[in-house]
Coordinates of C-alpha atoms in Angstrom, one line a residue:
M1 CA -8.5 -1.9 12.2
S2 CA -11.0 -0.6 14.8
N3 CA -8.1 0.3 17.1
A4 CA -6.4 2.4 14.4
I5 CA -9.7 4.2 13.6
D6 CA -10.4 4.8 17.3
Q7 CA -7.0 6.3 17.7
T8 CA -7.4 8.5 14.7
R9 CA -10.8 9.7 16.0
R10 CA -9.3 10.4 19.4
M11 CA -6.4 12.4 18.1
L12 CA -8.6 14.6 16.0
S13 CA -10.6 15.4 19.1
L14 CA -7.3 15.8 21.0
V15 CA -6.2 18.6 18.7
T16 CA -9.3 20.6 19.5
Y17 CA -9.0 19.8 23.2
L18 CA -5.4 21.0 23.5
R19 CA -6.0 24.1 21.4
E20 CA -8.5 25.3 24.0
R21 CA -6.4 24.2 27.0
P22 CA -2.7 25.4 26.8
G23 CA -0.5 23.7 29.3
A24 CA -3.1 21.0 30.0
E25 CA -2.0 18.4 32.6
V26 CA -1.2 14.9 31.2
A27 CA -3.2 13.1 33.9
E28 CA -6.2 15.4 33.3
V29 CA -6.2 14.9 29.5
A30 CA -5.9 11.1 29.9
R31 CA -8.9 11.0 32.3
A32 CA -10.9 13.1 29.9
F33 CA -10.3 10.7 27.0
G34 CA -10.6 7.6 29.1
I35 CA -7.1 6.3 28.2
T36 CA -3.9 5.6 30.2
E37 CA -1.2 8.3 30.4
R38 CA 1.0 5.9 28.4
E39 CA -1.5 5.8 25.5
L40 CA -1.8 9.6 25.6
I41 CA 2.0 10.0 25.4
G42 CA 1.9 7.6 22.4
D43 CA -0.6 9.9 20.7
L44 CA 1.5 12.9 21.5
H45 CA 4.4 11.3 19.7
V46 CA 2.3 10.9 16.6
L47 CA 0.7 14.4 16.5
P48 CA 4.0 16.3 15.7
M49 CA 4.1 14.2 12.5
C50 CA 0.7 15.7 11.4
G51 CA 0.0 19.1 9.9
T52 CA -2.0 21.0 7.4
S53 CA 0.1 20.2 4.3
F54 CA 1.0 16.9 2.5
R55 CA 4.3 18.5 1.6
G56 CA 5.5 18.4 5.2
G57 CA 5.1 22.0 6.2
D58 CA 3.0 23.4 9.1
L59 CA 3.4 20.5 11.3
L60 CA 1.9 20.6 14.8
D61 CA 4.6 21.7 17.3
I62 CA 3.3 19.8 20.3
D63 CA 5.4 18.4 23.1
T64 CA 5.2 17.4 26.8
D65 CA 7.5 17.4 29.8
G66 CA 5.6 14.4 31.2
D67 CA 3.4 16.6 33.4
R68 CA 1.9 19.1 31.0
I69 CA 1.3 19.4 27.3
W70 CA 2.3 22.5 25.2
W71 CA 1.2 23.4 21.7
H72 CA 3.6 26.1 20.5
N73 CA 2.2 27.0 17.0
V74 CA -1.6 27.0 17.5
D75 CA -2.0 30.3 15.5
D76 CA 0.2 29.1 12.6
V77 CA -2.0 26.1 11.8
A78 CA -5.4 27.7 12.6
Q79 CA -6.0 29.1 9.2
P80 CA -8.6 27.4 7.0
L81 CA -7.2 24.5 5.0
R82 CA -6.6 25.0 1.3
L83 CA -5.8 21.9 -0.7
A84 CA -3.7 21.9 -3.8
A85 CA -4.8 19.7 -6.7
D86 CA -2.3 16.9 -5.9
E87 CA -3.2 17.1 -2.2
A88 CA -6.9 16.7 -2.9
T89 CA -6.2 13.8 -5.2
A90 CA -4.0 12.0 -2.6
L91 CA -6.6 12.6 0.1
L92 CA -9.5 11.4 -2.0
V93 CA -7.7 8.3 -3.2
A94 CA -6.7 7.4 0.4
A95 CA -10.2 8.0 1.8
R96 CA -11.9 5.9 -0.9
A97 CA -9.5 3.1 -0.3
V98 CA -10.0 3.1 3.4
A99 CA -13.8 3.3 3.0
G100 CA -13.6 0.1 1.0
L101 CA -11.8 -1.9 3.6
P102 CA -13.5 -5.0 4.9
G103 CA -14.4 -5.0 8.6
L104 CA -14.8 -1.2 8.7
R105 CA -17.7 -0.2 11.0
R106 CA -20.8 1.1 9.2
R107 CA -20.8 4.5 10.9
D108 CA -17.1 5.0 10.1
R109 CA -17.7 4.0 6.4
E110 CA -20.6 6.4 6.2
A111 CA -18.5 9.2 7.8
L112 CA -15.7 8.7 5.3
T113 CA -18.2 8.7 2.4
R114 CA -19.6 12.0 3.6
A115 CA -16.1 13.4 3.9
V116 CA -15.2 12.3 0.4
T117 CA -18.3 14.1 -1.0
K118 CA -17.4 17.3 0.8
I119 CA -13.7 17.2 -0.4
E120 CA -14.9 16.5 -4.0
D121 CA -17.2 19.6 -3.8
A122 CA -14.4 21.8 -2.4
A123 CA -11.8 20.5 -4.9
G124 CA -14.0 21.0 -8.0
E125 CA -12.2 20.0 -11.2
S126 CA -9.1 19.0 -9.2
A127 CA -11.0 16.0 -7.9
E128 CA -11.6 14.5 -11.3
S129 CA -8.2 12.9 -11.7
S130 CA -8.6 11.1 -8.4
A131 CA -11.5 9.1 -9.9
R132 CA -9.0 7.4 -12.3
V133 CA -6.7 6.2 -9.5
G134 CA -7.4 3.2 -7.3
V135 CA -5.7 1.5 -4.4
T136 CA -6.1 -2.2 -3.7
F137 CA -5.2 -3.5 -0.2
E138 CA -3.6 -6.9 -0.4
A139 CA -5.2 -9.9 1.3
E140 CA -8.5 -8.1 1.5
G141 CA -11.0 -9.9 3.7
Q142 CA -13.0 -11.9 1.1
V143 CA -10.0 -13.0 -0.9
F144 CA -8.1 -14.2 2.1
A145 CA -11.2 -15.8 3.6
D146 CA -12.0 -17.7 0.4
I147 CA -8.5 -19.0 0.0
D148 CA -8.4 -20.1 3.6
R149 CA -11.8 -21.8 3.2
A150 CA -10.5 -23.6 0.0
L151 CA -7.4 -24.8 1.8
T152 CA -9.4 -26.0 4.8
E153 CA -12.1 -27.8 2.7
G154 CA -9.6 -29.0 0.0
R155 CA -11.4 -27.3 -2.9
R156 CA -10.4 -25.8 -6.2
L157 CA -10.4 -22.0 -6.8
W158 CA -11.3 -19.9 -9.8
L159 CA -9.4 -16.6 -10.1
R160 CA -9.6 -13.5 -12.2
Y161 CA -6.0 -12.3 -11.8
W162 CA -3.9 -9.4 -13.1
S163 CA -0.8 -10.8 -14.7
H164 CA 2.0 -8.2 -15.1
G165 CA 3.8 -10.6 -17.5
R166 CA 0.8 -10.8 -19.8
G167 CA -0.2 -7.2 -19.2
G168 CA -3.8 -7.9 -18.5
M169 CA -6.4 -10.0 -16.7
T170 CA -6.3 -13.7 -16.9
E171 CA -8.8 -16.4 -15.7
R172 CA -7.7 -19.7 -14.4
E173 CA -8.5 -22.6 -12.1
V174 CA -6.0 -23.5 -9.4
D175 CA -5.5 -26.1 -6.7
P176 CA -4.3 -24.1 -3.6
I177 CA -1.3 -25.4 -1.8
R178 CA -0.5 -22.8 0.9
L179 CA -0.4 -19.1 1.8
V180 CA 3.0 -17.4 2.0
A181 CA 3.9 -14.0 3.4
E182 CA 7.0 -12.1 2.3
G183 CA 6.5 -8.4 2.0
H184 CA 3.2 -9.2 0.3
T185 CA 0.8 -12.1 0.8
Y186 CA 0.9 -14.9 -1.9
L187 CA -1.0 -18.0 -2.8
E188 CA 1.1 -20.9 -3.9
A189 CA -1.0 -23.2 -6.1
W190 CA -1.1 -25.7 -8.9
C191 CA -2.4 -23.8 -12.0
R192 CA -4.6 -26.0 -14.2
T193 CA -4.1 -23.6 -17.1
S194 CA -0.3 -23.8 -17.2
E195 CA -0.1 -27.3 -15.6
D196 CA 2.6 -26.0 -13.3
R197 CA 3.1 -24.5 -9.9
R198 CA 2.5 -20.8 -9.7
I199 CA 2.6 -18.0 -7.1
F200 CA -0.2 -15.4 -7.0
R201 CA -0.1 -12.1 -5.2
L202 CA -3.3 -11.6 -3.3
D203 CA -3.6 -7.9 -4.1
R204 CA -3.7 -8.8 -7.8
V205 CA -6.7 -11.1 -7.4
A206 CA -9.7 -9.1 -8.9
E207 CA -12.3 -11.9 -8.4
I208 CA -12.3 -15.3 -6.7
K209 CA -14.7 -18.2 -6.3
V210 CA -14.5 -21.4 -4.3
L211 CA -15.5 -24.3 -6.7
D212 CA -17.3 -27.4 -5.8
E213 CA -14.6 -29.5 -7.4
P214 CA -12.1 -30.9 -5.0
A215 CA -8.5 -29.7 -5.2
D216 CA -6.0 -32.3 -6.5
P217 CA -2.5 -30.8 -6.8
P218 CA 0.3 -33.2 -7.7
R219 CA 2.4 -34.5 -4.9
I220 CA 5.3 -32.1 -5.1
E221 CA 7.8 -30.9 -2.5
P222 CA 7.1 -27.4 -1.0
R223 CA 9.4 -24.8 -2.4
D224 CA 12.3 -23.9 -0.3
L225 CA 11.7 -20.2 0.5
S226 CA 14.7 -19.7 2.9
A227 CA 16.4 -17.7 0.2
G228 CA 13.3 -15.7 -0.6
L229 CA 10.2 -16.1 -2.7
V230 CA 11.8 -15.0 -6.0
N231 CA 15.0 -16.7 -6.9
P232 CA 16.1 -15.7 -10.4
A233 CA 18.0 -18.3 -12.5
A234 CA 21.5 -17.6 -13.8
D235 CA 20.2 -17.6 -17.4
D236 CA 17.3 -15.2 -16.8
P237 CA 17.5 -11.9 -18.8
E238 CA 19.7 -9.2 -17.2
V239 CA 18.1 -5.9 -16.2
I240 CA 20.1 -2.8 -15.2
V241 CA 18.4 -0.1 -13.1
E242 CA 20.0 3.2 -12.0
V243 CA 18.5 4.8 -8.9
G244 CA 19.2 8.0 -7.0
P245 CA 19.6 8.2 -3.2
G246 CA 15.8 8.0 -2.8
G247 CA 15.7 4.7 -4.6
R248 CA 18.4 2.7 -2.8
W249 CA 15.7 0.6 -1.2
V250 CA 15.5 -1.3 -4.5
A251 CA 18.8 -3.1 -3.7
E252 CA 17.3 -4.2 -0.4
Y253 CA 14.0 -5.3 -1.9
Y254 CA 15.1 -7.1 -5.0
T255 CA 17.5 -10.0 -5.3
H256 CA 20.4 -8.7 -7.5
D257 CA 23.8 -9.7 -8.9
K258 CA 25.6 -6.4 -8.0
A259 CA 24.9 -2.9 -6.9
E260 CA 27.6 -0.3 -7.8
E261 CA 27.8 3.1 -6.1
L262 CA 27.1 6.2 -8.3
P263 CA 28.7 9.7 -7.7
D264 CA 25.3 11.2 -6.7
G265 CA 24.8 8.7 -3.9
G266 CA 22.6 6.4 -6.0
L267 CA 23.2 2.9 -7.2
R268 CA 23.6 1.0 -10.5
I269 CA 21.8 -2.3 -9.8
T270 CA 22.1 -5.4 -12.0
L271 CA 19.5 -8.0 -11.5
R272 CA 17.8 -10.9 -13.3
S273 CA 14.2 -11.5 -14.0
A274 CA 12.4 -14.4 -15.8
D275 CA 9.9 -11.8 -16.9
P276 CA 11.5 -8.3 -17.3
S277 CA 8.3 -6.7 -18.3
G278 CA 7.1 -7.2 -14.8
L279 CA 9.5 -4.5 -13.7
R280 CA 7.7 -1.7 -15.5
P281 CA 5.7 -0.9 -12.3
L282 CA 9.0 -0.5 -10.5
A283 CA 10.0 2.2 -13.0
L284 CA 6.7 4.0 -12.4
R285 CA 7.1 3.7 -8.7
L286 CA 10.6 5.2 -8.8
G287 CA 9.6 8.2 -10.8
R288 CA 12.4 10.7 -10.7
D289 CA 14.3 8.5 -8.3
G290 CA 15.3 6.0 -10.9
R291 CA 15.2 4.6 -14.4
I292 CA 15.7 1.3 -16.3
V293 CA 18.9 1.4 -18.4
S294 CA 18.7 -1.9 -20.1
P295 CA 17.5 -3.8 -21.9
P296 CA 16.6 -0.9 -24.3
A297 CA 13.1 -2.4 -25.1
L298 CA 12.2 -2.5 -21.5
A299 CA 13.4 1.0 -20.9
E300 CA 11.2 2.2 -23.8
Q301 CA 8.2 0.3 -22.5
A302 CA 8.7 2.0 -19.1
R303 CA 9.0 5.4 -20.7
E304 CA 5.7 4.8 -22.7
A305 CA 3.9 3.6 -19.5
A306 CA 5.1 6.8 -17.7
L307 CA 3.9 9.0 -20.5
A308 CA 0.5 7.2 -20.5
A309 CA 0.2 7.8 -16.8
L310 CA 1.1 11.5 -17.1
A311 CA -1.5 11.9 -19.8
G312 CA -4.2 11.2 -17.2
Y313 CA -3.4 14.4 -15.4
P314 CA -4.9 17.7 -16.3
E315 CA -2.6 19.9 -18.4
G316 CA 0.0 21.7 -16.2
Q317 CA -0.4 19.3 -13.2
A318 CA 1.7 16.4 -14.3

């Protein structure tokens, strides 16, 4: 984490440095920042992806011939930054999320907090909607550390856990078996509430405690995960999702029975899920890039969830 923050801080300083030194020599800049030329070139590959708009315009036109560095549109991006409402919201949500990361150095956390305050003051009413949005980083330090400790010491865990299937928080005691990483990080455990093996995504753990009681899971064979973590059964309910070109990733991410090409470049994907209601977040994530076609009840639930989410935005900004 510190390396990423150091690089971010360095690149912010690099922008100011290069603006004042057109045609600066690569070797000279590397010496000034105390890094190797290779590290500097790496930074220069990232800078052209940055700019003054979240919508992708006004990117920094910076390149190098290996000896010197040229910034071609200094004047174009020198104007004071004006954030639109959605840009302010995205920036505030991201800044608050990063400020809450475990392991962040105190001075960096304080700097982010000060920046958030300034952005809130500048954004005014536009900043209000950001307070209703949160980002949780999976496998955050304390959750992961407590699970690792419970596994090492052979102790039971108490979890307060968000269940998509039940649509709310649940509390349960579990005997941890192992940690699994596949896209997300998961805890495989014996759940004392359901008296069965369960998989818990770490980013959905709201609270966790290591109990004094020793863990005593039944002697069961570890699940075969060679075919993936989620393996729908043949008799699980069928769900049909239609996605546009921007949603084709769904076919790569989700195990499915078939994916049929659509005239607009999208896909009609048929998949199975033991708990179809757990796919409502997928519909929200897709937005205009996709929709749930069937079953009709799930499609209506997704529509209602989308309307509820839109209702949280100020009028005219949804």
